[in-house]
C-alpha atoms as an extended CHARMM CRD file, in Angstrom:
* protein
*
       148  EXT
         1         1  MET       CA            -15.1710000000      -46.6920000000        7.6420000000  PROA      1               0.0000000000
         2         2  LEU       CA            -18.1180000000      -45.4530000000        9.6820000000  PROA      2               0.0000000000
         3         3  LYS       CA            -21.4270000000      -46.0580000000        7.9560000000  PROA      3               0.0000000000
         4         4  THR       CA            -24.8540000000      -44.6620000000        8.6070000000  PROA      4               0.0000000000
         5         5  ASP       CA            -28.1790000000      -45.7420000000        7.1360000000  PROA      5               0.0000000000
         6         6  ARG       CA            -27.8700000000      -44.8390000000        3.4680000000  PROA      6               0.0000000000
         7         7  ASN       CA            -29.2200000000      -46.4730000000        0.3450000000  PROA      7               0.0000000000
         8         8  PHE       CA            -25.9980000000      -46.1440000000       -1.6250000000  PROA      8               0.0000000000
         9         9  ASP       CA            -22.2690000000      -46.4660000000       -1.3820000000  PROA      9               0.0000000000
        10        10  LEU       CA            -19.6320000000      -44.4320000000       -3.1240000000  PROA      10              0.0000000000
        11        11  THR       CA            -17.6330000000      -46.0970000000       -5.8630000000  PROA      11              0.0000000000
        12        12  LEU       CA            -14.8270000000      -43.8520000000       -4.6050000000  PROA      12              0.0000000000
        13        13  ASP       CA            -13.1690000000      -44.9480000000       -1.3680000000  PROA      13              0.0000000000
        14        14  PRO       CA            -14.0740000000      -42.1990000000        1.1420000000  PROA      14              0.0000000000
        15        15  ASP       CA            -10.5630000000      -42.3020000000        2.6290000000  PROA      15              0.0000000000
        16        16  VAL       CA             -9.1450000000      -41.5830000000       -0.8470000000  PROA      16              0.0000000000
        17        17  ALA       CA            -11.6540000000      -38.7470000000       -1.2760000000  PROA      17              0.0000000000
        18        18  TYR       CA            -10.5770000000      -37.2530000000        2.0660000000  PROA      18              0.0000000000
        19        19  ARG       CA             -6.9140000000      -37.5390000000        0.9870000000  PROA      19              0.0000000000
        20        20  ILE       CA             -7.7090000000      -35.7780000000       -2.3080000000  PROA      20              0.0000000000
        21        21  ALA       CA             -9.4770000000      -33.0260000000       -0.3470000000  PROA      21              0.0000000000
        22        22  GLU       CA             -6.4510000000      -32.6390000000        1.9310000000  PROA      22              0.0000000000
        23        23  LEU       CA             -4.0560000000      -32.4580000000       -1.0290000000  PROA      23              0.0000000000
        24        24  VAL       CA             -6.2380000000      -29.8880000000       -2.7990000000  PROA      24              0.0000000000
        25        25  GLN       CA             -6.3690000000      -27.7100000000        0.3200000000  PROA      25              0.0000000000
        26        26  THR       CA             -2.5970000000      -27.8980000000        0.7390000000  PROA      26              0.0000000000
        27        27  TYR       CA             -1.9740000000      -27.3120000000       -2.9720000000  PROA      27              0.0000000000
        28        28  GLN       CA             -4.2080000000      -24.2440000000       -3.0220000000  PROA      28              0.0000000000
        29        29  GLY       CA             -2.7120000000      -23.0210000000        0.2520000000  PROA      29              0.0000000000
        30        30  GLU       CA              0.7800000000      -23.0930000000       -1.2480000000  PROA      30              0.0000000000
        31        31  ALA       CA             -0.3810000000      -21.1400000000       -4.2870000000  PROA      31              0.0000000000
        32        32  PHE       CA             -1.7590000000      -18.3030000000       -2.1680000000  PROA      32              0.0000000000
        33        33  VAL       CA              0.6680000000      -16.7480000000        0.2560000000  PROA      33              0.0000000000
        34        34  PRO       CA             -0.7210000000      -13.4620000000        1.5570000000  PROA      34              0.0000000000
        35        35  LEU       CA              1.5750000000      -10.4990000000        1.9820000000  PROA      35              0.0000000000
        36        36  GLU       CA              2.5650000000       -9.6370000000        5.5140000000  PROA      36              0.0000000000
        37        37  ASP       CA              1.7410000000       -6.1180000000        6.6660000000  PROA      37              0.0000000000
        38        38  GLU       CA              5.3970000000       -5.1560000000        6.5670000000  PROA      38              0.0000000000
        39        39  ASP       CA              5.9420000000       -6.6010000000        3.0590000000  PROA      39              0.0000000000
        40        40  GLU       CA              6.4090000000       -3.8560000000        0.5610000000  PROA      40              0.0000000000
        41        41  ILE       CA              5.2880000000       -3.9890000000       -3.0440000000  PROA      41              0.0000000000
        42        42  ASP       CA              7.9510000000       -2.6460000000       -5.4010000000  PROA      42              0.0000000000
        43        43  SER       CA              6.2290000000        0.1320000000       -7.3200000000  PROA      43              0.0000000000
        44        44  ASP       CA              9.3410000000        1.0690000000       -9.3200000000  PROA      44              0.0000000000
        45        45  PRO       CA             10.7780000000       -2.0090000000      -11.0630000000  PROA      45              0.0000000000
        46        46  GLY       CA             13.0750000000        0.3130000000      -13.0350000000  PROA      46              0.0000000000
        47        47  ASP       CA             15.4860000000        0.4830000000      -10.1090000000  PROA      47              0.0000000000
        48        48  ASP       CA             15.9250000000       -3.3170000000       -9.9120000000  PROA      48              0.0000000000
        49        49  LEU       CA             19.1790000000       -4.9710000000      -10.8780000000  PROA      49              0.0000000000
        50        50  ILE       CA             19.3670000000       -6.2380000000      -14.4370000000  PROA      50              0.0000000000
        51        51  PRO       CA             18.4570000000       -9.9530000000      -14.3090000000  PROA      51              0.0000000000
        52        52  ASP       CA             20.7430000000      -12.6250000000      -15.7000000000  PROA      52              0.0000000000
        53        53  VAL       CA             18.5760000000      -13.5930000000      -18.6780000000  PROA      53              0.0000000000
        54        54  ASP       CA             20.6260000000      -16.7190000000      -19.4340000000  PROA      54              0.0000000000
        55        55  ALA       CA             20.3140000000      -17.9730000000      -15.8450000000  PROA      55              0.0000000000
        56        56  LEU       CA             16.5520000000      -17.3830000000      -15.8990000000  PROA      56              0.0000000000
        57        57  ALA       CA             16.2470000000      -19.2770000000      -19.1890000000  PROA      57              0.0000000000
        58        58  ASP       CA             18.3030000000      -22.1930000000      -17.8040000000  PROA      58              0.0000000000
        59        59  GLU       CA             16.0920000000      -22.3680000000      -14.7030000000  PROA      59              0.0000000000
        60        60  ALA       CA             12.9270000000      -22.3130000000      -16.8130000000  PROA      60              0.0000000000
        61        61  GLU       CA             14.1730000000      -25.2870000000      -18.8670000000  PROA      61              0.0000000000
        62        62  ARG       CA             14.9570000000      -27.4600000000      -15.8260000000  PROA      62              0.0000000000
        63        63  PRO       CA             12.1790000000      -29.9110000000      -14.9920000000  PROA      63              0.0000000000
        64        64  HSD       CA             10.4540000000      -29.0080000000      -11.7370000000  PROA      64              0.0000000000
        65        65  HSD       CA              9.0920000000      -31.7670000000       -9.5900000000  PROA      65              0.0000000000
        66        66  ASP       CA              6.0740000000      -30.9490000000       -7.4540000000  PROA      66              0.0000000000
        67        67  VAL       CA              5.4620000000      -33.9550000000       -5.2180000000  PROA      67              0.0000000000
        68        68  LEU       CA              2.1440000000      -32.6170000000       -3.9510000000  PROA      68              0.0000000000
        69        69  GLU       CA              0.7230000000      -32.0230000000       -7.4250000000  PROA      69              0.0000000000
        70        70  ASP       CA              2.0810000000      -35.3840000000       -8.6060000000  PROA      70              0.0000000000
        71        71  GLU       CA              0.3360000000      -37.2250000000       -5.7590000000  PROA      71              0.0000000000
        72        72  LEU       CA             -2.9280000000      -35.3750000000       -6.3650000000  PROA      72              0.0000000000
        73        73  GLU       CA             -2.8980000000      -36.0360000000      -10.1050000000  PROA      73              0.0000000000
        74        74  GLY       CA             -1.8010000000      -39.6360000000       -9.5190000000  PROA      74              0.0000000000
        75        75  LEU       CA             -4.6820000000      -40.3160000000       -7.1420000000  PROA      75              0.0000000000
        76        76  ILE       CA             -7.2380000000      -38.7940000000       -9.5050000000  PROA      76              0.0000000000
        77        77  SER       CA             -5.8810000000      -40.4250000000      -12.6640000000  PROA      77              0.0000000000
        78        78  GLY       CA             -5.8220000000      -43.7630000000      -10.8310000000  PROA      78              0.0000000000
        79        79  LEU       CA             -9.5760000000      -43.5860000000      -10.2450000000  PROA      79              0.0000000000
        80        80  ASN       CA            -11.9130000000      -45.4670000000      -12.5240000000  PROA      80              0.0000000000
        81        81  VAL       CA            -14.5800000000      -43.5390000000      -14.4350000000  PROA      81              0.0000000000
        82        82  ASP       CA            -17.3050000000      -44.1500000000      -11.8430000000  PROA      82              0.0000000000
        83        83  ALA       CA            -15.0820000000      -42.9820000000       -9.0010000000  PROA      83              0.0000000000
        84        84  ARG       CA            -14.2190000000      -39.8030000000      -10.9350000000  PROA      84              0.0000000000
        85        85  HSD       CA            -17.9360000000      -39.1810000000      -11.4050000000  PROA      85              0.0000000000
        86        86  ASP       CA            -18.4170000000      -39.6300000000       -7.6550000000  PROA      86              0.0000000000
        87        87  LEU       CA            -15.6400000000      -37.1160000000       -7.0200000000  PROA      87              0.0000000000
        88        88  LEU       CA            -17.3800000000      -34.5410000000       -9.2220000000  PROA      88              0.0000000000
        89        89  ALA       CA            -20.7200000000      -35.2840000000       -7.5760000000  PROA      89              0.0000000000
        90        90  LEU       CA            -19.1160000000      -34.8110000000       -4.1460000000  PROA      90              0.0000000000
        91        91  ILE       CA            -17.8410000000      -31.3890000000       -5.1790000000  PROA      91              0.0000000000
        92        92  TRP       CA            -21.2590000000      -30.3730000000       -6.4330000000  PROA      92              0.0000000000
        93        93  VAL       CA            -23.0180000000      -31.6130000000       -3.2800000000  PROA      93              0.0000000000
        94        94  GLY       CA            -20.4650000000      -29.8400000000       -1.0780000000  PROA      94              0.0000000000
        95        95  ARG       CA            -20.8350000000      -26.6460000000       -3.0870000000  PROA      95              0.0000000000
        96        96  GLY       CA            -24.6240000000      -26.7720000000       -2.6820000000  PROA      96              0.0000000000
        97        97  ASP       CA            -25.5680000000      -27.5300000000       -6.2870000000  PROA      97              0.0000000000
        98        98  PHE       CA            -27.2980000000      -30.6930000000       -5.0000000000  PROA      98              0.0000000000
        99        99  GLU       CA            -28.5340000000      -31.8190000000       -1.6080000000  PROA      99              0.0000000000
       100       100  ALA       CA            -26.9350000000      -34.8780000000       -0.0350000000  PROA      100             0.0000000000
       101       101  SER       CA            -30.3630000000      -36.5160000000       -0.1260000000  PROA      101             0.0000000000
       102       102  ASP       CA            -30.3320000000      -36.0920000000       -3.9200000000  PROA      102             0.0000000000
       103       103  TRP       CA            -27.0960000000      -38.0200000000       -4.4240000000  PROA      103             0.0000000000
       104       104  ALA       CA            -28.4930000000      -39.9610000000       -7.3870000000  PROA      104             0.0000000000
       105       105  SER       CA            -29.1110000000      -36.7140000000       -9.3040000000  PROA      105             0.0000000000
       106       106  ALA       CA            -25.6290000000      -35.4050000000       -8.4910000000  PROA      106             0.0000000000
       107       107  ARG       CA            -24.0770000000      -38.6480000000       -9.6980000000  PROA      107             0.0000000000
       108       108  ARG       CA            -26.2060000000      -38.6220000000      -12.8680000000  PROA      108             0.0000000000
       109       109  ALA       CA            -25.1840000000      -35.0100000000      -13.6090000000  PROA      109             0.0000000000
       110       110  ALA       CA            -21.5260000000      -35.9560000000      -13.1580000000  PROA      110             0.0000000000
       111       111  ARG       CA            -21.9260000000      -38.8500000000      -15.6200000000  PROA      111             0.0000000000
       112       112  GLU       CA            -23.5580000000      -36.5220000000      -18.1290000000  PROA      112             0.0000000000
       113       113  ALA       CA            -20.9870000000      -33.7350000000      -17.7430000000  PROA      113             0.0000000000
       114       114  GLU       CA            -18.8180000000      -32.8830000000      -20.7000000000  PROA      114             0.0000000000
       115       115  PRO       CA            -15.5630000000      -34.8640000000      -20.5050000000  PROA      115             0.0000000000
       116       116  PHE       CA            -12.8000000000      -32.7450000000      -19.0080000000  PROA      116             0.0000000000
       117       117  SER       CA             -9.7790000000      -33.1230000000      -16.7730000000  PROA      117             0.0000000000
       118       118  VAL       CA            -11.0740000000      -33.7040000000      -13.2510000000  PROA      118             0.0000000000
       119       119  SER       CA             -7.6480000000      -33.0010000000      -11.7340000000  PROA      119             0.0000000000
       120       120  ASP       CA             -7.3820000000      -29.6270000000      -13.5200000000  PROA      120             0.0000000000
       121       121  TYR       CA            -10.9400000000      -28.7720000000      -12.4560000000  PROA      121             0.0000000000
       122       122  ILE       CA            -10.2380000000      -29.5580000000       -8.7980000000  PROA      122             0.0000000000
       123       123  GLU       CA             -6.8980000000      -27.7380000000       -8.7420000000  PROA      123             0.0000000000
       124       124  GLU       CA             -8.4610000000      -24.5920000000      -10.2080000000  PROA      124             0.0000000000
       125       125  LEU       CA            -11.6830000000      -24.7210000000       -8.1790000000  PROA      125             0.0000000000
       126       126  GLN       CA            -11.5570000000      -22.4220000000       -5.1810000000  PROA      126             0.0000000000
       127       127  SER       CA            -12.4610000000      -24.4050000000       -2.0260000000  PROA      127             0.0000000000
       128       128  GLY       CA            -12.6480000000      -27.7240000000       -3.9110000000  PROA      128             0.0000000000
       129       129  GLY       CA            -11.1520000000      -29.6340000000       -0.9820000000  PROA      129             0.0000000000
       130       130  ASP       CA            -13.6530000000      -28.0750000000        1.4170000000  PROA      130             0.0000000000
       131       131  TYR       CA            -16.5410000000      -29.0450000000       -0.8710000000  PROA      131             0.0000000000
       132       132  ILE       CA            -15.3880000000      -32.6680000000       -0.9350000000  PROA      132             0.0000000000
       133       133  GLU       CA            -15.1260000000      -32.8090000000        2.8610000000  PROA      133             0.0000000000
       134       134  GLU       CA            -18.5090000000      -31.1280000000        3.3600000000  PROA      134             0.0000000000
       135       135  ALA       CA            -20.2090000000      -33.5680000000        0.9990000000  PROA      135             0.0000000000
       136       136  LEU       CA            -18.5880000000      -36.6200000000        2.5700000000  PROA      136             0.0000000000
       137       137  SER       CA            -19.7140000000      -35.4560000000        5.9910000000  PROA      137             0.0000000000
       138       138  ALA       CA            -23.2410000000      -34.7100000000        4.7380000000  PROA      138             0.0000000000
       139       139  LEU       CA            -23.3900000000      -38.1990000000        3.2210000000  PROA      139             0.0000000000
       140       140  GLY       CA            -22.3560000000      -39.7940000000        6.5230000000  PROA      140             0.0000000000
       141       141  TYR       CA            -18.7100000000      -40.6230000000        5.8260000000  PROA      141             0.0000000000
       142       142  ALA       CA            -16.4440000000      -39.7050000000        8.7380000000  PROA      142             0.0000000000
       143       143  PRO       CA            -12.8710000000      -38.4960000000        8.1850000000  PROA      143             0.0000000000
       144       144  PRO       CA            -10.2540000000      -41.2950000000        8.4210000000  PROA      144             0.0000000000
       145       145  GLU       CA             -8.9570000000      -40.1500000000       11.8290000000  PROA      145             0.0000000000
       146       146  ASP       CA            -12.4840000000      -40.4280000000       13.2930000000  PROA      146             0.0000000000
       147       147  HSD       CA            -12.7630000000      -44.1720000000       12.6960000000  PROA      147             0.0000000000
       148       148  GLU       CA             -9.2540000000      -45.4890000000       13.2310000000  PROA      148             0.0000000000
């Protein structure tokens, strides 16, 4: 890990934070697939074939396994409380709520935040992965490929 002159260290491994950011970006990218210009939106669903309701119900009951989401949630749930606070603080620094030079305040705000699911917050936050990367960079932590 490349270090600069800073008066603190993350309790969260920066390489893990970069991996979380990458997973969030991929996860959100899969959820949003823009329509191609030639894609047509069906404005008259009344002319569609009658769906097989039983087949749809069977499919809905089958467990779906999303490896990407599982890895993301596994990484976040595997973090200790301090590392989860650092992850929140990184998001807030990257989003511009705090300056990188005010890391102590960002970390304090994360500790004082109402308890909630960090993984749900990150998955639902638009640009969450970008915020994490921006904060890590602003704090002087290079991406893993830059220091291998």
